Amino acid sequence: MDKQRDFVLRTIEERGIKFVRLWFTDVIGTLKSVAIAPAEVEGAFAEGLGFDGSAIEGLTRSYEADVLAHPDPTTFQILPWRGQVDPTARMFCDITTPDGQPAVADPRNVLKRTLAKAAERGFTFYTHPEVEFYLLKSAEFGVDGPQPVDRAGYFDNVPGGTAHDFRRQSVRMLEDLGISVEFSHHEAGPGQNEIDLRYADALTTADNIMTFRTVIKEVAIEQGVYATFMPKPLSGEPGSGMHTHMSLFEGDSNAFYEAGGQYQLSTIGRQFIAGLLRHAPEITAVTNQFVNSYKRLWGGSAQNKLGEAPSFITWGHNNRSALVRVPLYKPNKGQSARVEYRAIDSAANPYLAFSLLLAAGLKGIEEEYELPSEAEDNVWSLSDAERSALGYQQLPASLDRAVGLMEESELVAETLGEQVFNYVLLNKRQEWKEYRAQVTPYELKSNLATL
């Protein structure tokens, strides 16, 4: 760590860095930033930067407001969108109390705690997210709703289109920040795009996702458009998810791989999936944390009456209608064995969402959960009676229902810790209360002239 700190201090001096931004997130996943002068960085490494934690959503209570932000030197990167005008760098921070203890409500610390529990069992948790978002002409909208930048569809090539230049510049900027990109393409919705980040350990991935969102917003501003990670910004069109591939490694060996197993999946891999399935309803208030999230899960699209998001608690081999998908096995690539969780929104707090996905999977391993039969059909195309006969349960259909299930969950309470758990419940109940009080355009259109 001392070598990393020395490298940061030396780079700041050699590159003429004028400002260093210290980043962390609140409980909902909003990025927070404070800029310090280069001369203050060494002191921040040694002692941390004090601030009022009670002013940050869910971070501390008023009677324990003083907290310290400790920059993690391994996350140091120069922000490429600042260019040569006042060169600026950033580092993610860990939040502690004045006596040096990790702040219990720091989302990054919640993930670190869960990763430590996995490490006690000999596991390292890796993730690979596919992040979807919409490009709109602006943040303004009228009676017809937001206006996408194009009318293109899945994998469409649009010569001279905004999305091409946007994705090219975004990928280049991400690579400049040390964030490796695997794919980028136009998604199914008009103006919808997807950029897939390469596998990394879950903490690095969560940091990368927070950086990714900032890069996408910055490039959009530069190009005169607006980027949104809202789960379902357009009625009748697909929502934006963050399908996340996951695997556990024991040393250099993929714990999900077993030669000769069904789909080359090990017992540990099957138990991990079983844990995801059993605990999916109770973690949904975090993986899908907004009222709008349930429009993505249940709102449908023009292409599919149930939409592209998984609404039912199933698993399948290369079945994209299932909640958990086991991708096609690639011969001679046992180390790539993985499972994909398809419900999570691209607007989720990645630190908390990854914590709960990991905790659910580990619970399945610890309790040796039995994996139910796989879904071989297109789950979306089945009737309600057919799904019921097959025993397919559904994810919560509203934030209200999701919060109710989370409130009864020992797994979520234990993983998040009392303070984060209680704050998420409080915040989400308030969001539902405010939403429930609204008179929507749908109600006015349906009822005003007839009732």
PDB file of N, CA and C in Angstrom, residues 355-402:
ATOM      1  N   SER A 355     -23.374  -7.453  -2.966  1.00  0.00           N
ATOM      2  CA  SER A 355     -23.319  -8.050  -1.628  1.00  0.00           C
ATOM      3  C   SER A 355     -24.441  -9.059  -1.442  1.00  0.00           C
ATOM      4  N   LEU A 356     -25.654  -8.684  -1.855  1.00  0.00           N
ATOM      5  CA  LEU A 356     -26.797  -9.564  -1.646  1.00  0.00           C
ATOM      6  C   LEU A 356     -26.801 -10.751  -2.603  1.00  0.00           C
ATOM      7  N   LEU A 357     -26.377 -10.551  -3.840  1.00  0.00           N
ATOM      8  CA  LEU A 357     -26.272 -11.681  -4.763  1.00  0.00           C
ATOM      9  C   LEU A 357     -25.272 -12.701  -4.244  1.00  0.00           C
ATOM     10  N   LEU A 358     -24.138 -12.218  -3.759  1.00  0.00           N
ATOM     11  CA  LEU A 358     -23.133 -13.117  -3.206  1.00  0.00           C
ATOM     12  C   LEU A 358     -23.651 -13.807  -1.954  1.00  0.00           C
ATOM     13  N   ALA A 359     -24.285 -13.049  -1.069  1.00  0.00           N
ATOM     14  CA  ALA A 359     -24.796 -13.634   0.176  1.00  0.00           C
ATOM     15  C   ALA A 359     -25.843 -14.703  -0.106  1.00  0.00           C
ATOM     16  N   ALA A 360     -26.716 -14.461  -1.084  1.00  0.00           N
ATOM     17  CA  ALA A 360     -27.742 -15.443  -1.436  1.00  0.00           C
ATOM     18  C   ALA A 360     -27.100 -16.713  -1.984  1.00  0.00           C
ATOM     19  N   GLY A 361     -26.102 -16.549  -2.868  1.00  0.00           N
ATOM     20  CA  GLY A 361     -25.418 -17.710  -3.413  1.00  0.00           C
ATOM     21  C   GLY A 361     -24.669 -18.503  -2.358  1.00  0.00           C
ATOM     22  N   LEU A 362     -23.980 -17.791  -1.466  1.00  0.00           N
ATOM     23  CA  LEU A 362     -23.245 -18.467  -0.392  1.00  0.00           C
ATOM     24  C   LEU A 362     -24.189 -19.210   0.547  1.00  0.00           C
ATOM     25  N   LYS A 363     -25.362 -18.632   0.773  1.00  0.00           N
ATOM     26  CA  LYS A 363     -26.346 -19.311   1.627  1.00  0.00           C
ATOM     27  C   LYS A 363     -26.757 -20.637   0.999  1.00  0.00           C
ATOM     28  N   GLY A 364     -26.924 -20.618  -0.319  1.00  0.00           N
ATOM     29  CA  GLY A 364     -27.259 -21.860  -1.003  1.00  0.00           C
ATOM     30  C   GLY A 364     -26.186 -22.916  -0.842  1.00  0.00           C
ATOM     31  N   ILE A 365     -24.927 -22.480  -0.865  1.00  0.00           N
ATOM     32  CA  ILE A 365     -23.809 -23.416  -0.687  1.00  0.00           C
ATOM     33  C   ILE A 365     -23.752 -23.923   0.751  1.00  0.00           C
ATOM     34  N   GLU A 366     -23.865 -23.009   1.702  1.00  0.00           N
ATOM     35  CA  GLU A 366     -23.765 -23.370   3.119  1.00  0.00           C
ATOM     36  C   GLU A 366     -24.879 -24.334   3.540  1.00  0.00           C
ATOM     37  N   GLU A 367     -26.105 -24.057   3.051  1.00  0.00           N
ATOM     38  CA  GLU A 367     -27.260 -24.868   3.441  1.00  0.00           C
ATOM     39  C   GLU A 367     -27.511 -26.018   2.464  1.00  0.00           C
ATOM     40  N   GLU A 368     -26.660 -26.130   1.439  1.00  0.00           N
ATOM     41  CA  GLU A 368     -26.771 -27.190   0.434  1.00  0.00           C
ATOM     42  C   GLU A 368     -28.170 -27.240  -0.176  1.00  0.00           C
ATOM     43  N   TYR A 369     -28.634 -26.064  -0.647  1.00  0.00           N
ATOM     44  CA  TYR A 369     -29.945 -25.991  -1.282  1.00  0.00           C
ATOM     45  C   TYR A 369     -29.990 -26.899  -2.511  1.00  0.00           C
ATOM     46  N   GLU A 370     -31.143 -27.508  -2.720  1.00  0.00           N
ATOM     47  CA  GLU A 370     -31.365 -28.337  -3.900  1.00  0.00           C
ATOM     48  C   GLU A 370     -31.835 -27.459  -5.044  1.00  0.00           C
ATOM     49  N   LEU A 371     -31.230 -27.611  -6.203  1.00  0.00           N
ATOM     50  CA  LEU A 371     -31.610 -26.810  -7.362  1.00  0.00           C
ATOM     51  C   LEU A 371     -32.866 -27.406  -8.003  1.00  0.00           C
ATOM     52  N   PRO A 372     -33.928 -26.624  -8.185  1.00  0.00           N
ATOM     53  CA  PRO A 372     -35.135 -27.147  -8.822  1.00  0.00           C
ATOM     54  C   PRO A 372     -34.892 -27.438 -10.300  1.00  0.00           C
ATOM     55  N   SER A 373     -35.875 -28.041 -10.928  1.00  0.00           N
ATOM     56  CA  SER A 373     -35.768 -28.351 -12.351  1.00  0.00           C
ATOM     57  C   SER A 373     -35.637 -27.069 -13.154  1.00  0.00           C
ATOM     58  N   GLU A 374     -34.902 -27.155 -14.245  1.00  0.00           N
ATOM     59  CA  GLU A 374     -34.695 -25.962 -15.060  1.00  0.00           C
ATOM     60  C   GLU A 374     -35.915 -25.665 -15.928  1.00  0.00           C
ATOM     61  N   ALA A 375     -36.019 -24.410 -16.342  1.00  0.00           N
ATOM     62  CA  ALA A 375     -37.052 -23.990 -17.289  1.00  0.00           C
ATOM     63  C   ALA A 375     -36.518 -24.214 -18.696  1.00  0.00           C
ATOM     64  N   GLU A 376     -37.179 -25.083 -19.447  1.00  0.00           N
ATOM     65  CA  GLU A 376     -36.738 -25.375 -20.806  1.00  0.00           C
ATOM     66  C   GLU A 376     -37.528 -24.591 -21.844  1.00  0.00           C
ATOM     67  N   ASP A 377     -38.696 -24.070 -21.446  1.00  0.00           N
ATOM     68  CA  ASP A 377     -39.529 -23.305 -22.367  1.00  0.00           C
ATOM     69  C   ASP A 377     -39.247 -21.817 -22.236  1.00  0.00           C
ATOM     70  N   ASN A 378     -39.804 -21.055 -23.181  1.00  0.00           N
ATOM     71  CA  ASN A 378     -39.802 -19.602 -23.063  1.00  0.00           C
ATOM     72  C   ASN A 378     -40.798 -19.230 -21.978  1.00  0.00           C
ATOM     73  N   VAL A 379     -40.282 -18.800 -20.825  1.00  0.00           N
ATOM     74  CA  VAL A 379     -41.150 -18.538 -19.675  1.00  0.00           C
ATOM     75  C   VAL A 379     -42.133 -17.417 -19.980  1.00  0.00           C
ATOM     76  N   TRP A 380     -41.724 -16.455 -20.796  1.00  0.00           N
ATOM     77  CA  TRP A 380     -42.607 -15.332 -21.129  1.00  0.00           C
ATOM     78  C   TRP A 380     -43.846 -15.789 -21.903  1.00  0.00           C
ATOM     79  N   SER A 381     -43.687 -16.815 -22.735  1.00  0.00           N
ATOM     80  CA  SER A 381     -44.778 -17.221 -23.619  1.00  0.00           C
ATOM     81  C   SER A 381     -45.781 -18.147 -22.945  1.00  0.00           C
ATOM     82  N   LEU A 382     -45.478 -18.644 -21.757  1.00  0.00           N
ATOM     83  CA  LEU A 382     -46.393 -19.521 -21.047  1.00  0.00           C
ATOM     84  C   LEU A 382     -47.568 -18.737 -20.472  1.00  0.00           C
ATOM     85  N   SER A 383     -48.685 -19.402 -20.312  1.00  0.00           N
ATOM     86  CA  SER A 383     -49.831 -18.771 -19.660  1.00  0.00           C
ATOM     87  C   SER A 383     -49.626 -18.785 -18.151  1.00  0.00           C
ATOM     88  N   ASP A 384     -50.410 -17.992 -17.440  1.00  0.00           N
ATOM     89  CA  ASP A 384     -50.321 -17.979 -15.978  1.00  0.00           C
ATOM     90  C   ASP A 384     -50.593 -19.372 -15.419  1.00  0.00           C
ATOM     91  N   ALA A 385     -51.571 -20.070 -16.015  1.00  0.00           N
ATOM     92  CA  ALA A 385     -51.907 -21.414 -15.533  1.00  0.00           C
ATOM     93  C   ALA A 385     -50.751 -22.380 -15.757  1.00  0.00           C
ATOM     94  N   GLU A 386     -50.085 -22.260 -16.905  1.00  0.00           N
ATOM     95  CA  GLU A 386     -48.951 -23.137 -17.198  1.00  0.00           C
ATOM     96  C   GLU A 386     -47.795 -22.864 -16.244  1.00  0.00           C
ATOM     97  N   ARG A 387     -47.523 -21.593 -15.986  1.00  0.00           N
ATOM     98  CA  ARG A 387     -46.434 -21.273 -15.046  1.00  0.00           C
ATOM     99  C   ARG A 387     -46.761 -21.760 -13.646  1.00  0.00           C
ATOM    100  N   SER A 388     -48.022 -21.626 -13.253  1.00  0.00           N
ATOM    101  CA  SER A 388     -48.444 -22.092 -11.931  1.00  0.00           C
ATOM    102  C   SER A 388     -48.298 -23.604 -11.825  1.00  0.00           C
ATOM    103  N   ALA A 389     -48.680 -24.322 -12.876  1.00  0.00           N
ATOM    104  CA  ALA A 389     -48.579 -25.781 -12.872  1.00  0.00           C
ATOM    105  C   ALA A 389     -47.127 -26.236 -12.773  1.00  0.00           C
ATOM    106  N   LEU A 390     -46.224 -25.454 -13.354  1.00  0.00           N
ATOM    107  CA  LEU A 390     -44.801 -25.785 -13.311  1.00  0.00           C
ATOM    108  C   LEU A 390     -44.137 -25.329 -12.013  1.00  0.00           C
ATOM    109  N   GLY A 391     -44.885 -24.612 -11.180  1.00  0.00           N
ATOM    110  CA  GLY A 391     -44.363 -24.160  -9.896  1.00  0.00           C
ATOM    111  C   GLY A 391     -43.489 -22.926  -9.967  1.00  0.00           C
ATOM    112  N   TYR A 392     -43.601 -22.144 -11.045  1.00  0.00           N
ATOM    113  CA  TYR A 392     -42.775 -20.954 -11.195  1.00  0.00           C
ATOM    114  C   TYR A 392     -43.363 -19.808 -10.366  1.00  0.00           C
ATOM    115  N   GLN A 393     -42.642 -19.388  -9.361  1.00  0.00           N
ATOM    116  CA  GLN A 393     -43.040 -18.237  -8.568  1.00  0.00           C
ATOM    117  C   GLN A 393     -42.596 -16.962  -9.274  1.00  0.00           C
ATOM    118  N   GLN A 394     -43.167 -15.830  -8.894  1.00  0.00           N
ATOM    119  CA  GLN A 394     -42.830 -14.574  -9.552  1.00  0.00           C
ATOM    120  C   GLN A 394     -42.061 -13.643  -8.622  1.00  0.00           C
ATOM    121  N   LEU A 395     -41.290 -12.755  -9.239  1.00  0.00           N
ATOM    122  CA  LEU A 395     -40.647 -11.691  -8.481  1.00  0.00           C
ATOM    123  C   LEU A 395     -41.715 -10.699  -8.019  1.00  0.00           C
ATOM    124  N   PRO A 396     -41.418  -9.874  -7.017  1.00  0.00           N
ATOM    125  CA  PRO A 396     -42.393  -8.866  -6.592  1.00  0.00           C
ATOM    126  C   PRO A 396     -42.841  -8.010  -7.768  1.00  0.00           C
ATOM    127  N   ALA A 397     -44.131  -7.667  -7.785  1.00  0.00           N
ATOM    128  CA  ALA A 397     -44.693  -6.887  -8.883  1.00  0.00           C
ATOM    129  C   ALA A 397     -44.708  -5.395  -8.598  1.00  0.00           C
ATOM    130  N   SER A 398     -44.287  -4.997  -7.408  1.00  0.00           N
ATOM    131  CA  SER A 398     -44.239  -3.574  -7.060  1.00  0.00           C
ATOM    132  C   SER A 398     -43.164  -3.339  -6.019  1.00  0.00           C
ATOM    133  N   LEU A 399     -42.736  -2.098  -5.889  1.00  0.00           N
ATOM    134  CA  LEU A 399     -41.766  -1.761  -4.854  1.00  0.00           C
ATOM    135  C   LEU A 399     -42.346  -2.030  -3.482  1.00  0.00           C
ATOM    136  N   ASP A 400     -43.618  -1.766  -3.302  1.00  0.00           N
ATOM    137  CA  ASP A 400     -44.273  -1.996  -2.025  1.00  0.00           C
ATOM    138  C   ASP A 400     -44.146  -3.459  -1.607  1.00  0.00           C
ATOM    139  N   ARG A 401     -44.421  -4.364  -2.536  1.00  0.00           N
ATOM    140  CA  ARG A 401     -44.316  -5.786  -2.239  1.00  0.00           C
ATOM    141  C   ARG A 401     -42.866  -6.187  -1.970  1.00  0.00           C
ATOM    142  N   ALA A 402     -41.941  -5.643  -2.751  1.00  0.00           N
ATOM    143  CA  ALA A 402     -40.526  -5.965  -2.579  1.00  0.00           C
ATOM    144  C   ALA A 402     -40.017  -5.523  -1.216  1.00  0.00           C
TER     145      ALA A 402
END
